[in-house]
């Protein structure tokens, strides 16, 4: 009987902690929103995550950003290569530093 009261006491302490932190209110509000939703979402867990703010960026957004990053990396590499080539061409047309005239 004593272990039952100890477990019950811990449970009550945890409940008070959640209540004090505002977790119970927030969860209750979100669950009420879900209950009152005229068209229930296919995935209730995603609904909860979105309303808790725990949902990360949408998968499509992440994939779009990954593709954009890959494209920008390719452009960056191309610009670096072009820069290298232009520097080489410029070096061919410039006189060596000891032949430069000083006016």
PDB file of C-alpha atoms in Angstrom:
ATOM      1  CA  UNK A   1       0.000   0.000   0.000  1.00  0.00           C
ATOM      2  CA  UNK A   2       2.904   2.369   0.745  1.00  0.00           C
ATOM      3  CA  UNK A   3       4.413   1.942  -2.737  1.00  0.00           C
ATOM      4  CA  UNK A   4       1.028   2.760  -4.273  1.00  0.00           C
ATOM      5  CA  UNK A   5       0.891   6.048  -2.354  1.00  0.00           C
ATOM      6  CA  UNK A   6       4.492   6.860  -3.305  1.00  0.00           C
ATOM      7  CA  UNK A   7       3.753   6.302  -6.992  1.00  0.00           C
ATOM      8  CA  UNK A   8       0.536   8.291  -6.671  1.00  0.00           C
ATOM      9  CA  UNK A   9       2.445  11.100  -4.959  1.00  0.00           C
ATOM     10  CA  UNK A  10       5.059  11.197  -7.729  1.00  0.00           C
ATOM     11  CA  UNK A  11       2.315  11.219 -10.329  1.00  0.00           C
ATOM     12  CA  UNK A  12       0.622  14.126  -8.554  1.00  0.00           C
ATOM     13  CA  UNK A  13       3.907  16.032  -8.345  1.00  0.00           C
ATOM     14  CA  UNK A  14       4.472  15.510 -12.050  1.00  0.00           C
ATOM     15  CA  UNK A  15       0.933  16.646 -12.851  1.00  0.00           C
ATOM     16  CA  UNK A  16       1.464  19.828 -10.798  1.00  0.00           C
ATOM     17  CA  UNK A  17       4.761  20.410 -12.612  1.00  0.00           C
ATOM     18  CA  UNK A  18       3.054  20.101 -16.008  1.00  0.00           C
ATOM     19  CA  UNK A  19       0.257  22.365 -14.871  1.00  0.00           C
ATOM     20  CA  UNK A  20       2.655  24.991 -13.510  1.00  0.00           C
ATOM     21  CA  UNK A  21       4.671  24.947 -16.745  1.00  0.00           C
ATOM     22  CA  UNK A  22       1.518  25.515 -18.801  1.00  0.00           C
ATOM     23  CA  UNK A  23       1.812  22.201 -20.587  1.00  0.00           C
ATOM     24  CA  UNK A  24      -1.635  20.969 -19.591  1.00  0.00           C
ATOM     25  CA  UNK A  25      -3.312  24.193 -20.744  1.00  0.00           C
ATOM     26  CA  UNK A  26      -1.493  24.164 -24.060  1.00  0.00           C
ATOM     27  CA  UNK A  27      -2.250  20.507 -24.740  1.00  0.00           C
ATOM     28  CA  UNK A  28      -5.875  20.992 -23.753  1.00  0.00           C
ATOM     29  CA  UNK A  29      -6.257  23.966 -26.104  1.00  0.00           C
ATOM     30  CA  UNK A  30      -4.689  22.073 -29.000  1.00  0.00           C
ATOM     31  CA  UNK A  31      -6.812  18.993 -28.377  1.00  0.00           C
ATOM     32  CA  UNK A  32      -9.934  21.178 -28.249  1.00  0.00           C
ATOM     33  CA  UNK A  33      -8.890  22.732 -31.590  1.00  0.00           C
ATOM     34  CA  UNK A  34      -8.490  19.248 -33.034  1.00  0.00           C
ATOM     35  CA  UNK A  35     -11.879  18.206 -31.635  1.00  0.00           C
ATOM     36  CA  UNK A  36     -13.576  21.297 -33.078  1.00  0.00           C
ATOM     37  CA  UNK A  37     -11.853  20.935 -36.461  1.00  0.00           C
ATOM     38  CA  UNK A  38     -14.669  20.341 -38.985  1.00  0.00           C
ATOM     39  CA  UNK A  39     -12.458  18.237 -41.249  1.00  0.00           C
ATOM     40  CA  UNK A  40     -10.208  16.062 -39.155  1.00  0.00           C
ATOM     41  CA  UNK A  41      -6.631  15.852 -40.428  1.00  0.00           C
ATOM     42  CA  UNK A  42      -5.352  12.510 -41.671  1.00  0.00           C
ATOM     43  CA  UNK A  43      -2.518  12.585 -39.161  1.00  0.00           C
ATOM     44  CA  UNK A  44      -3.515  13.864 -35.731  1.00  0.00           C
ATOM     45  CA  UNK A  45       0.079  13.727 -34.514  1.00  0.00           C
ATOM     46  CA  UNK A  46       1.195  16.111 -37.272  1.00  0.00           C
ATOM     47  CA  UNK A  47      -1.654  18.432 -36.274  1.00  0.00           C
ATOM     48  CA  UNK A  48      -0.388  18.424 -32.689  1.00  0.00           C
ATOM     49  CA  UNK A  49       3.217  19.016 -33.775  1.00  0.00           C
ATOM     50  CA  UNK A  50       2.247  21.932 -36.005  1.00  0.00           C
ATOM     51  CA  UNK A  51       0.199  23.574 -33.288  1.00  0.00           C
ATOM     52  CA  UNK A  52       2.923  23.034 -30.724  1.00  0.00           C
ATOM     53  CA  UNK A  53       5.438  24.608 -33.052  1.00  0.00           C
ATOM     54  CA  UNK A  54       7.541  21.453 -32.982  1.00  0.00           C
ATOM     55  CA  UNK A  55       7.109  20.751 -36.656  1.00  0.00           C
ATOM     56  CA  UNK A  56      10.156  21.575 -38.681  1.00  0.00           C
ATOM     57  CA  UNK A  57      10.071  22.926 -42.194  1.00  0.00           C
ATOM     58  CA  UNK A  58       7.877  21.060 -44.607  1.00  0.00           C
ATOM     59  CA  UNK A  59       9.583  18.217 -46.408  1.00  0.00           C
ATOM     60  CA  UNK A  60       8.968  19.862 -49.784  1.00  0.00           C
ATOM     61  CA  UNK A  61      10.580  23.076 -48.519  1.00  0.00           C
ATOM     62  CA  UNK A  62      13.616  21.184 -47.286  1.00  0.00           C
ATOM     63  CA  UNK A  63      13.988  19.362 -50.597  1.00  0.00           C
ATOM     64  CA  UNK A  64      13.640  22.627 -52.534  1.00  0.00           C
ATOM     65  CA  UNK A  65      16.312  24.223 -50.380  1.00  0.00           C
ATOM     66  CA  UNK A  66      18.642  21.248 -50.829  1.00  0.00           C
ATOM     67  CA  UNK A  67      18.293  21.476 -54.599  1.00  0.00           C
ATOM     68  CA  UNK A  68      18.932  25.213 -54.468  1.00  0.00           C
ATOM     69  CA  UNK A  69      22.062  24.691 -52.356  1.00  0.00           C
ATOM     70  CA  UNK A  70      23.361  22.060 -54.789  1.00  0.00           C
ATOM     71  CA  UNK A  71      22.705  24.379 -57.737  1.00  0.00           C
ATOM     72  CA  UNK A  72      24.437  27.292 -56.014  1.00  0.00           C
ATOM     73  CA  UNK A  73      27.445  25.104 -55.202  1.00  0.00           C
ATOM     74  CA  UNK A  74      27.749  24.202 -58.880  1.00  0.00           C
ATOM     75  CA  UNK A  75      27.527  27.868 -59.885  1.00  0.00           C
ATOM     76  CA  UNK A  76      30.124  28.750 -57.254  1.00  0.00           C
ATOM     77  CA  UNK A  77      32.527  26.118 -58.583  1.00  0.00           C
ATOM     78  CA  UNK A  78      31.966  27.362 -62.152  1.00  0.00           C
ATOM     79  CA  UNK A  79      32.670  30.952 -61.097  1.00  0.00           C
ATOM     80  CA  UNK A  80      35.844  29.870 -59.301  1.00  0.00           C
ATOM     81  CA  UNK A  81      37.014  28.039 -62.417  1.00  0.00           C
ATOM     82  CA  UNK A  82      36.191  31.036 -64.623  1.00  0.00           C
ATOM     83  CA  UNK A  83      38.066  33.318 -62.222  1.00  0.00           C
ATOM     84  CA  UNK A  84      41.096  31.034 -62.369  1.00  0.00           C
ATOM     85  CA  UNK A  85      41.015  31.008 -66.190  1.00  0.00           C
ATOM     86  CA  UNK A  86      40.651  34.793 -66.398  1.00  0.00           C
ATOM     87  CA  UNK A  87      43.563  35.311 -64.017  1.00  0.00           C
ATOM     88  CA  UNK A  88      45.690  33.029 -66.193  1.00  0.00           C
ATOM     89  CA  UNK A  89      44.727  34.977 -69.342  1.00  0.00           C
ATOM     90  CA  UNK A  90      45.425  38.264 -67.619  1.00  0.00           C
ATOM     91  CA  UNK A  91      48.820  37.020 -66.491  1.00  0.00           C
ATOM     92  CA  UNK A  92      49.676  36.170 -70.115  1.00  0.00           C
ATOM     93  CA  UNK A  93      48.916  39.717 -71.276  1.00  0.00           C
ATOM     94  CA  UNK A  94      50.576  41.580 -68.421  1.00  0.00           C
ATOM     95  CA  UNK A  95      54.275  42.302 -68.674  1.00  0.00           C
ATOM     96  CA  UNK A  96      56.398  40.733 -65.954  1.00  0.00           C
ATOM     97  CA  UNK A  97      56.680  42.915 -62.879  1.00  0.00           C
ATOM     98  CA  UNK A  98      60.339  43.881 -63.583  1.00  0.00           C
ATOM     99  CA  UNK A  99      59.402  45.118 -67.081  1.00  0.00           C
ATOM    100  CA  UNK A 100      56.609  47.373 -65.856  1.00  0.00           C
ATOM    101  CA  UNK A 101      57.207  51.014 -66.619  1.00  0.00           C
ATOM    102  CA  UNK A 102      57.128  53.569 -63.878  1.00  0.00           C
ATOM    103  CA  UNK A 103      56.055  56.977 -65.118  1.00  0.00           C
TER     104      UNK A 103
END
